[in-house]
mmCIF file of C-alpha atoms and ligand atoms in Angstrom:
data_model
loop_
_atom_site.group_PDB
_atom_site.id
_atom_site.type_symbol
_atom_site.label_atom_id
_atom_site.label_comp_id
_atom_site.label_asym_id
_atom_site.label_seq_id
_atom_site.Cartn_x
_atom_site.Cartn_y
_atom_site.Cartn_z
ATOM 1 C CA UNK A 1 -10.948 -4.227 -13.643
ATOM 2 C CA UNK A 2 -13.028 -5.803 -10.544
ATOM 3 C CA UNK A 3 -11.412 -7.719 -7.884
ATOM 4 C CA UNK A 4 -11.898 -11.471 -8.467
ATOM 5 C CA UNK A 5 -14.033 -12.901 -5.539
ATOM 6 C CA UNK A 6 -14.236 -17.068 -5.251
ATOM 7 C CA UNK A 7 -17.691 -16.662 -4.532
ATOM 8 C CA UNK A 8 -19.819 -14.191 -6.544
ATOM 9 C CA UNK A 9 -23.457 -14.258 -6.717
ATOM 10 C CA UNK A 10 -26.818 -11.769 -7.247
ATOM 11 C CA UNK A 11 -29.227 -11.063 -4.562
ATOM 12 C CA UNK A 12 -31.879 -10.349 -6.939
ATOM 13 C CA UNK A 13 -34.230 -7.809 -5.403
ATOM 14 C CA UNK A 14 -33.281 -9.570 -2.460
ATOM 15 C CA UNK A 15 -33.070 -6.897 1.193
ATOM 16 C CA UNK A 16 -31.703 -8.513 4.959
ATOM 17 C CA UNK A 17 -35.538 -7.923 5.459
ATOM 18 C CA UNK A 18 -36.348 -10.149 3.069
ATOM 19 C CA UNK A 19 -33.961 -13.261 2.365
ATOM 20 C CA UNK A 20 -30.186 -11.886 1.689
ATOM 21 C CA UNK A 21 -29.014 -13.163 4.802
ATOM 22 C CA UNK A 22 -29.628 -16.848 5.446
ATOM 23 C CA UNK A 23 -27.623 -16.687 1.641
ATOM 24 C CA UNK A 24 -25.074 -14.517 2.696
ATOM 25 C CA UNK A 25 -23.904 -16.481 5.398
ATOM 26 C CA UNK A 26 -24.399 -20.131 3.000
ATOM 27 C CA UNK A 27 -21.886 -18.457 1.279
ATOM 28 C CA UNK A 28 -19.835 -17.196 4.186
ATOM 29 C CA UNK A 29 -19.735 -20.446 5.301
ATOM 30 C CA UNK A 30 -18.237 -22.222 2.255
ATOM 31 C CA UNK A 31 -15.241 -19.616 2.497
ATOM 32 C CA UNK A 32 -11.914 -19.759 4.596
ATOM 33 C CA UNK A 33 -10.933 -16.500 6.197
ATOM 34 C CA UNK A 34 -9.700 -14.207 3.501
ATOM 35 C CA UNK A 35 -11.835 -15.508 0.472
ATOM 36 C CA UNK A 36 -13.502 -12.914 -1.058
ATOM 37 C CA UNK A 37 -17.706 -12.838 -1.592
ATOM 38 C CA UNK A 38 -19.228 -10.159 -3.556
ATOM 39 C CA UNK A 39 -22.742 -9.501 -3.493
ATOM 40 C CA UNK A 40 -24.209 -7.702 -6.292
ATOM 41 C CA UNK A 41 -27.769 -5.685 -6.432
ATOM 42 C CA UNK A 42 -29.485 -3.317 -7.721
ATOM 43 C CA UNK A 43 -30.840 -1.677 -4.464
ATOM 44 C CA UNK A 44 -27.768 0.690 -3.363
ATOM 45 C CA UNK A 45 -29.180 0.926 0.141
ATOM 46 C CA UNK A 46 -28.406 -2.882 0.700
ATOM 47 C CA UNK A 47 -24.882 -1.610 1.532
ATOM 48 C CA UNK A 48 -25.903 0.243 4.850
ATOM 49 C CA UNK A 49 -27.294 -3.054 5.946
ATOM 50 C CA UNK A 50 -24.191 -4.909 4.583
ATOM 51 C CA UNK A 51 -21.466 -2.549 6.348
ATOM 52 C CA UNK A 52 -23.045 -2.962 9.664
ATOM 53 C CA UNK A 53 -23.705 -6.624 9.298
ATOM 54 C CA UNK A 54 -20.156 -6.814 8.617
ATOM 55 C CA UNK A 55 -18.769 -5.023 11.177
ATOM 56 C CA UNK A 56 -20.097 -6.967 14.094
ATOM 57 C CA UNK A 57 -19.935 -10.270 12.669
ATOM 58 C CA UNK A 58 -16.260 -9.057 11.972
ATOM 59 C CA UNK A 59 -15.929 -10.048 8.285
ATOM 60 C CA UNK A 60 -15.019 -7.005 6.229
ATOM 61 C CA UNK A 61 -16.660 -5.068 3.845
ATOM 62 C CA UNK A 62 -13.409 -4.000 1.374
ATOM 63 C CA UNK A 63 -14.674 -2.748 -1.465
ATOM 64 C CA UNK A 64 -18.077 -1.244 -3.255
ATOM 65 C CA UNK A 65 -18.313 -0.623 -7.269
ATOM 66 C CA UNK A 66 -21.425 0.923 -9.159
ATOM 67 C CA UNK A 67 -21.951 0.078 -12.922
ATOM 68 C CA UNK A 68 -24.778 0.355 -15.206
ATOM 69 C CA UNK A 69 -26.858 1.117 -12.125
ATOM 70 C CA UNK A 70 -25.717 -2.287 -10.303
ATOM 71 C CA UNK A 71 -23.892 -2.465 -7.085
ATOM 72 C CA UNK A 72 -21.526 -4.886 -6.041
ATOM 73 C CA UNK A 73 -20.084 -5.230 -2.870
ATOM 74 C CA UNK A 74 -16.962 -7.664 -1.874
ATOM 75 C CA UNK A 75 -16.775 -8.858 1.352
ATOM 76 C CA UNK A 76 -13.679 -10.420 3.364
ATOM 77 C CA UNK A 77 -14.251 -13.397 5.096
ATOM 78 C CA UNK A 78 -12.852 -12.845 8.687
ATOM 79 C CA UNK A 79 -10.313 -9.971 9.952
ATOM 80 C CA UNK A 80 -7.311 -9.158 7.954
ATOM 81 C CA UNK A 81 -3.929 -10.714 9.346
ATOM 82 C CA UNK A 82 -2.393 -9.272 12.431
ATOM 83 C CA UNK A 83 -0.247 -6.209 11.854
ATOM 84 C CA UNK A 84 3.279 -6.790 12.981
ATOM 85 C CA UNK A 85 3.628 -2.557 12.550
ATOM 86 C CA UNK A 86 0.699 -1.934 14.762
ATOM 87 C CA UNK A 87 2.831 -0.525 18.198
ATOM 88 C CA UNK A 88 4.570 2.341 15.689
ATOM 89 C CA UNK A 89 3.223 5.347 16.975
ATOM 90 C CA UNK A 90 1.210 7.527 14.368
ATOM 91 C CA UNK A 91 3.224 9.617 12.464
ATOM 92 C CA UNK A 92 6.350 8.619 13.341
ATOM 93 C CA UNK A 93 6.808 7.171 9.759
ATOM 94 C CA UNK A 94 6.079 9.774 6.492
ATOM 95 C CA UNK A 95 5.160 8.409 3.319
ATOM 96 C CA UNK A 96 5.404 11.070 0.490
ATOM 97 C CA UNK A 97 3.854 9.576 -3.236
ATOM 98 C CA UNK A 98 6.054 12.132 -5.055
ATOM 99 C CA UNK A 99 4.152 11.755 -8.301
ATOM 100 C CA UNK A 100 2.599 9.143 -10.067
ATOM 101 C CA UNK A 101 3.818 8.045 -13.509
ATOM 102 C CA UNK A 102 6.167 5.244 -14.070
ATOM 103 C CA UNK A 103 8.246 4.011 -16.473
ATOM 104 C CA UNK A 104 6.872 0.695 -15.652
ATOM 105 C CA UNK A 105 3.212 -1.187 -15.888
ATOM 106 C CA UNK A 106 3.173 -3.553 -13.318
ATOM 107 C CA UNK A 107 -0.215 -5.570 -13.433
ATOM 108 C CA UNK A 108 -0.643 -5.257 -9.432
ATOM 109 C CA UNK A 109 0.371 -1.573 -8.887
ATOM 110 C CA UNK A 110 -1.583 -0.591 -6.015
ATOM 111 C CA UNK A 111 -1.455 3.438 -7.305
ATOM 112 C CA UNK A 112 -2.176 2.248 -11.030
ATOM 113 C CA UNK A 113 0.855 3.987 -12.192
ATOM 114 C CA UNK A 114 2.545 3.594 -15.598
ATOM 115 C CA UNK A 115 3.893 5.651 -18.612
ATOM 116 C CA UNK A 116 0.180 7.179 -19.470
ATOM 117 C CA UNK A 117 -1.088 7.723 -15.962
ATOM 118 C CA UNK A 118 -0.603 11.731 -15.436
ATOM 119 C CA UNK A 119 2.580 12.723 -13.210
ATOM 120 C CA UNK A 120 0.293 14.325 -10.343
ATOM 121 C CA UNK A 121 3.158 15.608 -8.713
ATOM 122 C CA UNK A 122 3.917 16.970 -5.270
ATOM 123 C CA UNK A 123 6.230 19.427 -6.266
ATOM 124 C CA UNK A 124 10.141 20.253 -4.492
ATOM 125 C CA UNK A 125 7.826 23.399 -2.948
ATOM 126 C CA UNK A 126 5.424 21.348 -0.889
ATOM 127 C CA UNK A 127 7.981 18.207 -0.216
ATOM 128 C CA UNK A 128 10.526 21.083 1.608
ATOM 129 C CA UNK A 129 7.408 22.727 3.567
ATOM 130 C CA UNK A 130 6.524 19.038 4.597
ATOM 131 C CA UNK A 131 9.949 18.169 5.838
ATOM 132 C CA UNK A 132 10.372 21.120 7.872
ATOM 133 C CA UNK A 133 7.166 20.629 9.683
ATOM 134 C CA UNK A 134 7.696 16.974 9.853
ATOM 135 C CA UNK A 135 10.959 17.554 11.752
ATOM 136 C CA UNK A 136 8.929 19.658 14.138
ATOM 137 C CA UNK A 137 6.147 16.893 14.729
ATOM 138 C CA UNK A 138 8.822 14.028 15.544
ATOM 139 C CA UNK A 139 8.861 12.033 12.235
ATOM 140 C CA UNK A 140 11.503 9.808 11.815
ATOM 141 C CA UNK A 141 11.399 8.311 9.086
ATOM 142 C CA UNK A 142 10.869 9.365 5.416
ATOM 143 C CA UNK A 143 9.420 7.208 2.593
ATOM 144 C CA UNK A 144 9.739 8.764 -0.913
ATOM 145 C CA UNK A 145 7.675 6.579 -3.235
ATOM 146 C CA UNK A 146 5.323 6.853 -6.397
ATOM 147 C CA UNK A 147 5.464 6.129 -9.737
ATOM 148 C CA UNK A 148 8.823 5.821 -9.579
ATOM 149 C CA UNK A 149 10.750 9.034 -8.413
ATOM 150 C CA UNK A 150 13.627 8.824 -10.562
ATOM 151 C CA UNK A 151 11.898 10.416 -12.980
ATOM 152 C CA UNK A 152 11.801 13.642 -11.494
ATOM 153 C CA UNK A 153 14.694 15.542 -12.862
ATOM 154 C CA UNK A 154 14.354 17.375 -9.421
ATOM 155 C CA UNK A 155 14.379 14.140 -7.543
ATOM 156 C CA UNK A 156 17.998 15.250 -5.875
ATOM 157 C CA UNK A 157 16.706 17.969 -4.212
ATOM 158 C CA UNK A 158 13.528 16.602 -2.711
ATOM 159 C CA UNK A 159 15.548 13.946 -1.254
ATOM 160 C CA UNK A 160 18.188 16.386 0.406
ATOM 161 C CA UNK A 161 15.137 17.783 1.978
ATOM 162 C CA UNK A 162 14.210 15.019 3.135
ATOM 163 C CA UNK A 163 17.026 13.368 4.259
ATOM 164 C CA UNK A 164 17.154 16.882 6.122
ATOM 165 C CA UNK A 165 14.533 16.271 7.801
ATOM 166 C CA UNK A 166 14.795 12.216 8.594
ATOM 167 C CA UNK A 167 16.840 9.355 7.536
ATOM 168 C CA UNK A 168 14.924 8.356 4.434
ATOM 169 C CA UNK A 169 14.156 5.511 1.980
ATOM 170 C CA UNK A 170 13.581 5.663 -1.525
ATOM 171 C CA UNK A 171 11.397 3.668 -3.463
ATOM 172 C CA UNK A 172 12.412 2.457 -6.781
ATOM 173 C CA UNK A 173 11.791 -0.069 -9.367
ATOM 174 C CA UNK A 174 15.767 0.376 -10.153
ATOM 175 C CA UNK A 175 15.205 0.996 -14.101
ATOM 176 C CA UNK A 176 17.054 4.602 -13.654
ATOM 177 C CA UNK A 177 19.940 3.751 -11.366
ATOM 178 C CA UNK A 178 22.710 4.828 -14.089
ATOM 179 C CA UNK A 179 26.167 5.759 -12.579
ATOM 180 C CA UNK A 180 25.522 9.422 -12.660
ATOM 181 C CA UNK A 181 22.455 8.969 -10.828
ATOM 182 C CA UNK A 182 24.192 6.852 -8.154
ATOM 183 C CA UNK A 183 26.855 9.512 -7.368
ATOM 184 C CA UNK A 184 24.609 12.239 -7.047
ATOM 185 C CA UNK A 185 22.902 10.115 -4.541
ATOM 186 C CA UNK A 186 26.229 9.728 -2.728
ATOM 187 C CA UNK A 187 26.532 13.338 -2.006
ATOM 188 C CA UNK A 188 23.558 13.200 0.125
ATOM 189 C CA UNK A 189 24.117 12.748 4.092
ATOM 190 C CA UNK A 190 26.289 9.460 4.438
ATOM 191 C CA UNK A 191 23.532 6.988 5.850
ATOM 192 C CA UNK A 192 20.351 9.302 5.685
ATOM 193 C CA UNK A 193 19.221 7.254 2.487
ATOM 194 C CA UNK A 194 18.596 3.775 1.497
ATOM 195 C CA UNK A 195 17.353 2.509 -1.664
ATOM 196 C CA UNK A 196 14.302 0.231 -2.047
ATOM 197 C CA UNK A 197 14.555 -1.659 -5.018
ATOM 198 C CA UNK A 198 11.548 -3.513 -6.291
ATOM 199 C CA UNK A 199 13.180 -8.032 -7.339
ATOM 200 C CA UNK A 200 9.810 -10.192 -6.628
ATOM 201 C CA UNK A 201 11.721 -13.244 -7.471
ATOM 202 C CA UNK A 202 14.703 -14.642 -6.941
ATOM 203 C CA UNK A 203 14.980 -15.761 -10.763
ATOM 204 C CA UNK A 204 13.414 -13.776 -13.811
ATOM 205 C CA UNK A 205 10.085 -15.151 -15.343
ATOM 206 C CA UNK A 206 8.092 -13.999 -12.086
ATOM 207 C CA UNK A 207 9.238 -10.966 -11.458
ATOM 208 C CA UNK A 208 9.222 -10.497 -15.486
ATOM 209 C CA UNK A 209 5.499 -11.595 -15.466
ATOM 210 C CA UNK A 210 4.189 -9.003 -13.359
ATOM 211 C CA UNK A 211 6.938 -5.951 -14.158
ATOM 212 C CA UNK A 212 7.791 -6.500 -17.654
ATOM 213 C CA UNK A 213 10.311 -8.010 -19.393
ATOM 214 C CA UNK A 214 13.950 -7.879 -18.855
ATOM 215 C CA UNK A 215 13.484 -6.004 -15.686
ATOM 216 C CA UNK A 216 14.679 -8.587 -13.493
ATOM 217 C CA UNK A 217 18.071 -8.244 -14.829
ATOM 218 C CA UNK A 218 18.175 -4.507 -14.803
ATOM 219 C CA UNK A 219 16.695 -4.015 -11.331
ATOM 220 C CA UNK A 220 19.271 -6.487 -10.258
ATOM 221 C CA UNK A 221 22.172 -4.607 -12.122
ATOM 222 C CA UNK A 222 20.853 -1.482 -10.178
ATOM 223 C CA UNK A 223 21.373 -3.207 -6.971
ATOM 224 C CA UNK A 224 24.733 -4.160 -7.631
ATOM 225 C CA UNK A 225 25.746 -0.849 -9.268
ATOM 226 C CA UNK A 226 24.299 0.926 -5.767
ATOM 227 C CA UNK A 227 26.202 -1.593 -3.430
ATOM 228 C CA UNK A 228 29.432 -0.959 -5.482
ATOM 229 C CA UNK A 229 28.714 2.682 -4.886
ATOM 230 C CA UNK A 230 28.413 2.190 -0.929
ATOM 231 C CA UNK A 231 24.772 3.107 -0.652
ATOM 232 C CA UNK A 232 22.469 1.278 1.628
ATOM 233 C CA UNK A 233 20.222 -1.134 -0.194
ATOM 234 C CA UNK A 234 17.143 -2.950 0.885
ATOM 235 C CA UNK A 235 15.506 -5.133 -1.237
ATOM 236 C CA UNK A 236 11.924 -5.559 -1.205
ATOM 237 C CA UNK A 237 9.531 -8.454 -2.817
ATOM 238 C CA UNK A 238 5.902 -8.576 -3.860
ATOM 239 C CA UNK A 239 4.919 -11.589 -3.480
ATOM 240 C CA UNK A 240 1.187 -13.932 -4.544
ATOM 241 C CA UNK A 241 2.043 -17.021 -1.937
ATOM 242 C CA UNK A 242 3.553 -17.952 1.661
ATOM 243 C CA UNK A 243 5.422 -20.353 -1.078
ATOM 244 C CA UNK A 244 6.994 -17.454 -3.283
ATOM 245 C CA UNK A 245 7.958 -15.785 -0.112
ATOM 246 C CA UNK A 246 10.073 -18.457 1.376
ATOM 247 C CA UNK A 247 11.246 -18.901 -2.442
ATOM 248 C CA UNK A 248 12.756 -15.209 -1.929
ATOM 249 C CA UNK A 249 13.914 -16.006 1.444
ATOM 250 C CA UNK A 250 16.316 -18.270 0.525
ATOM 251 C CA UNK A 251 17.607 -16.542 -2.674
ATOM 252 C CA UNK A 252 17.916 -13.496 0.340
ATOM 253 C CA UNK A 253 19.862 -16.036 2.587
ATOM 254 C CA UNK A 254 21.748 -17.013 0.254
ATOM 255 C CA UNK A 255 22.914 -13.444 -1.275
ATOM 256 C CA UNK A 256 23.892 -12.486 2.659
ATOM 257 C CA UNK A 257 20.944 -9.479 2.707
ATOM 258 C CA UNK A 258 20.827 -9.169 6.184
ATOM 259 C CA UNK A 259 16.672 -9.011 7.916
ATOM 260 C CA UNK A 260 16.682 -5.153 7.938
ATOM 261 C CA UNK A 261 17.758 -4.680 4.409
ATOM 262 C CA UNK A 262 14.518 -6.861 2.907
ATOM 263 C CA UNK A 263 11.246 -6.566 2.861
ATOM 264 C CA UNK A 264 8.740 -9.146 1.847
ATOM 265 C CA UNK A 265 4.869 -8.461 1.415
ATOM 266 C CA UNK A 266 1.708 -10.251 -0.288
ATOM 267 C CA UNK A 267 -0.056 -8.287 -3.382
ATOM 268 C CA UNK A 268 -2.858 -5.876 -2.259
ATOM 269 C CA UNK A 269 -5.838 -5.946 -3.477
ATOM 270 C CA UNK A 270 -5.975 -2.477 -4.633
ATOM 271 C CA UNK A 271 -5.032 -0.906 -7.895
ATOM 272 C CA UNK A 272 -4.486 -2.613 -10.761
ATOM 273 C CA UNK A 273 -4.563 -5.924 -8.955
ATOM 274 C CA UNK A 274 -7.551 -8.342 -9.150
ATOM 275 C CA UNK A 275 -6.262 -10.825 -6.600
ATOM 276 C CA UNK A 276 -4.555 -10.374 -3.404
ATOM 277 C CA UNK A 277 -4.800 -9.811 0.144
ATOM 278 C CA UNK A 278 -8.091 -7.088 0.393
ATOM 279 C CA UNK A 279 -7.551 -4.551 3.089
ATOM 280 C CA UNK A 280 -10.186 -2.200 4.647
ATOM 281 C CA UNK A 281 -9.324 1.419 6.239
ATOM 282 C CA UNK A 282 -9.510 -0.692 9.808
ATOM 283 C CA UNK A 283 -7.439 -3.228 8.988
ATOM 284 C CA UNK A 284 -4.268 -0.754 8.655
ATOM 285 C CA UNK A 285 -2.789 1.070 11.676
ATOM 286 C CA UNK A 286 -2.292 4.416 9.725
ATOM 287 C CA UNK A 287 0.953 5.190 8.276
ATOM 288 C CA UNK A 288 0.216 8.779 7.136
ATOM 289 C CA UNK A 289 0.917 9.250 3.229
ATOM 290 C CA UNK A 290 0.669 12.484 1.642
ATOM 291 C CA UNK A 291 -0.168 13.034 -2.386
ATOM 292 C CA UNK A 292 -0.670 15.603 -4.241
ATOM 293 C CA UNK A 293 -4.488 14.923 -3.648
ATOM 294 C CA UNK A 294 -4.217 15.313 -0.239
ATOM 295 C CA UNK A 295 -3.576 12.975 2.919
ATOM 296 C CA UNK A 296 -4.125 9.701 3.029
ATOM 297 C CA UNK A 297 -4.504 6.586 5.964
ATOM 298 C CA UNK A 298 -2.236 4.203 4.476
ATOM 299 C CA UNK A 299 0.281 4.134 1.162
ATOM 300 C CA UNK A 300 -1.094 0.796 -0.084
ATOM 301 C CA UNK A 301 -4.540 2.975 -1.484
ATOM 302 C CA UNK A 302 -2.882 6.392 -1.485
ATOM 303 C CA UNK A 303 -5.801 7.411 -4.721
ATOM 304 C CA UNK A 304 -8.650 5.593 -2.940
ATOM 305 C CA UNK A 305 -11.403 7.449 -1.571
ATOM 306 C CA UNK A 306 -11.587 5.445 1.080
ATOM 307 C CA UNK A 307 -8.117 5.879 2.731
ATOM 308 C CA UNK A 308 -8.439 9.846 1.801
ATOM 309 C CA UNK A 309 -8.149 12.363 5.286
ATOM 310 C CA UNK A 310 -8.561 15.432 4.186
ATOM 311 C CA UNK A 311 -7.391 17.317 0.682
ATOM 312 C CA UNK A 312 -5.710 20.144 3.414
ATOM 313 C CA UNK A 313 -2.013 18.636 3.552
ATOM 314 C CA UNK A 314 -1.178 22.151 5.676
ATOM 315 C CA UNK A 315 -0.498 22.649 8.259
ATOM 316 C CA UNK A 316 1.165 19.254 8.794
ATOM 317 C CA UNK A 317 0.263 19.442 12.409
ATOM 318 C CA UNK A 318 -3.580 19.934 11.361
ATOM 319 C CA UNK A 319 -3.776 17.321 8.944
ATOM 320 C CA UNK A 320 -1.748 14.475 11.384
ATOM 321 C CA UNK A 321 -3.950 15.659 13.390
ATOM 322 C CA UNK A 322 -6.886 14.454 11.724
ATOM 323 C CA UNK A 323 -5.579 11.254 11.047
ATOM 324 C CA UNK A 324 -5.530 10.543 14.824
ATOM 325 C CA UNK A 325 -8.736 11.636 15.312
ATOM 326 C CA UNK A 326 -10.064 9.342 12.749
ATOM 327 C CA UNK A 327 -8.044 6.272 14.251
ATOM 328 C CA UNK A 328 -9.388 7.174 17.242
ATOM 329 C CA UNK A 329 -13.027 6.754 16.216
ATOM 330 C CA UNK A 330 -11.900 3.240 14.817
ATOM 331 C CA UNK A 331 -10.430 2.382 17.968
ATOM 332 C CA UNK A 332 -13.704 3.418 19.571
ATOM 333 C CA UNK A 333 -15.511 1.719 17.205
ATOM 334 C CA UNK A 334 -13.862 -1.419 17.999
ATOM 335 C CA UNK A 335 -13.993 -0.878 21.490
ATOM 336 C CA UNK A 336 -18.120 -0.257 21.398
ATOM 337 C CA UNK A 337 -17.841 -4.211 19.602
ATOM 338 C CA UNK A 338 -15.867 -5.301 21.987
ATOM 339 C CA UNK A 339 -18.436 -4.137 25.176
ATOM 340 C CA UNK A 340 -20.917 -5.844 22.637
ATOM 341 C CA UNK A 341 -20.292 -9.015 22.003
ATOM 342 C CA UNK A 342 -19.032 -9.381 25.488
ATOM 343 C CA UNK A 343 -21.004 -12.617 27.164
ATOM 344 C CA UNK A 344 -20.271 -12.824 30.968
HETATM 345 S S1 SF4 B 401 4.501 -1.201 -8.786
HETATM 346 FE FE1 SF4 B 401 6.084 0.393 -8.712
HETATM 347 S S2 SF4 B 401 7.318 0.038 -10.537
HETATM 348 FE FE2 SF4 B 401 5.402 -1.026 -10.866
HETATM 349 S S3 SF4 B 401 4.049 0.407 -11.944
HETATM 350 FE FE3 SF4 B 401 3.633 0.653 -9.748
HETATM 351 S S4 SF4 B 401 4.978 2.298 -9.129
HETATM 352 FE FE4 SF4 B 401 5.763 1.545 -11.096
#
């Protein structure tokens, strides 16, 4: 499904030689910084033109789709919001998308996992090379994510691996947190995991809406069941609105979940999801994510081509190695901009 822009419109045989641009910017100039424009053609080499053009006027070019010989290209108005993560140094956090199925079909996944999407699985193999060498590299923190991990029945023994290696979290929509389950995470480390469960509201219909219903109540009766079982539990939102945030604040505030043990974020527009906040490769500091596929910049597009590295996930030091690099020829990027579009 294509990302909805609020301005959409056809350029026609239309080149930056020959009249795109005085209608590009019309339209640019009817947007407020994040609105979305796409541009659609049916000259592919329009989008050479369009990436640079974007990149020193500093809107962003997010996303690029080909059908029935048509391009269309959807452009950010303005930079993305400011990173609050950006001073983390690379590689210091892991991200490991253990496989990709869910039991859920959330309409926003940013992975487009559900029951039918094929497991694409890391394997315990690869997960215990990866937390040895991550040890050796510094990382200190592990985030085990999918598809929802609990559906590995050797989920147990990735995580003492990594929790071997680095304290680690666990994400989870909380559908499989059954008492068994919950004492088996117990044996682990004492405080080397945490569990991220997925509530988006602080009552049901929302958080139904987008997850399916009843799974308010369940993910909710997985929280409880984990607190009751003395494991560390953040709880972490996915939220449409500044307003739907603050709604969650509250219901946080008021249930005593201290700052460290929530997390609150806007829907990305990648995925499943046709609206939300749409985020190039240099608008995330890197947070390096391995798949089965390979390694990726960032986990929110950890099956997009344009956040993949390099399919060579060994050795680790190789392959965080080649993340730098590339941040390094965004940061140089930048910088060449910067030197630019300096006036005095
Ligand atoms: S958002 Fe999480 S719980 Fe929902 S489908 Fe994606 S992986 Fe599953």
């Amino acid at each position: 499904m294509l990302a909805k822009a609020n301005i959409e419109f056809d350029v026609g045989v239309k080149s930056f030689a020959t009249g795109l641009l005085p209608e590009l910017i019309a339209a640019l100039r009817q947007c407020r910084a994040g609105d979305l424009v796409a541009v659609i053609s049916s000259d592919a080499s329009v989008g050479t033109d369009l990436e640079t053009w974007c990149r020193f006027t500093r809107n962003t070019l997010v996303d690029t789709t080909v059908e029935a010989d048509r391009t269309r290209w959807l452009i950010r108005c303005g930079e993305a919001p400011a990173n609050a993560d950006a001073d983390r140094p690379i590689g210091s956090r892991l991200w490991l998308y253990t496989n990709f199925d869910c039991n859920l079909h959330c309409d926003y996944c940013c992975v487009r996992s559900s029951p039918k999407t094929p497991r694409r699985e890391l394997g315990l193999l690869r997960v215990k090379r990866i937390a040895i060498e991550a040890a050796e590299l510094g990382v200190n923190e592990i985030f085990v994510t999918g598809g929802e991990p609990f559906l590995l029945p050797d989920i147990d023994d990735i995580l003492a691996a990594c929790t071997a290696a680095a304290p680690t979290m666990v994400l989870t929509n909380g559908m499989l947190l059954t008492e068994r389950r919950l004492q088996a995470l117990r044996s682990l480390p004492s405080g080397r995991l945490t569990l991220q469960i997925s509530l988006d509201s602080p009552t049901p219909e929302r958080h139904d809406l987008h997850r399916g219903k009843g799974t308010w109540m369940r993910a909710w009766n997985g929280v409880m069941r984990a607190r009751a079982e003395g494991l560390r539990v953040r709880l972490a939102a996915t939220v449409a609105s500044d307003r739907e945030a603050d709604e969650f604040r509250h219901f946080l505030d008021a249930h005593r979940i201290s700052e460290e043990n929530r997390v609150i974020r806007r829907i990305a527009l990648r995925g499943l999801a046709t609206e939300g906040v749409a985020l190039a490769r240099a608008d995330l500091v890197p947070e390096i994510t391995i798949t089965a596929q390979g390694v990726y910049w960032h986990p929110v597009g950890a099956e997009d081509a344009d956040l993949l590295v390099t399919t060579d996930i060994f050795p680790l030091a190789e392959s965080f190695a080649a993340v730098r690099r590339l941040f390094e020829r965004e940061s140089e990027h930048r910088r060449r901009l910067a030197s630019i579009f300096n006036c005095a």
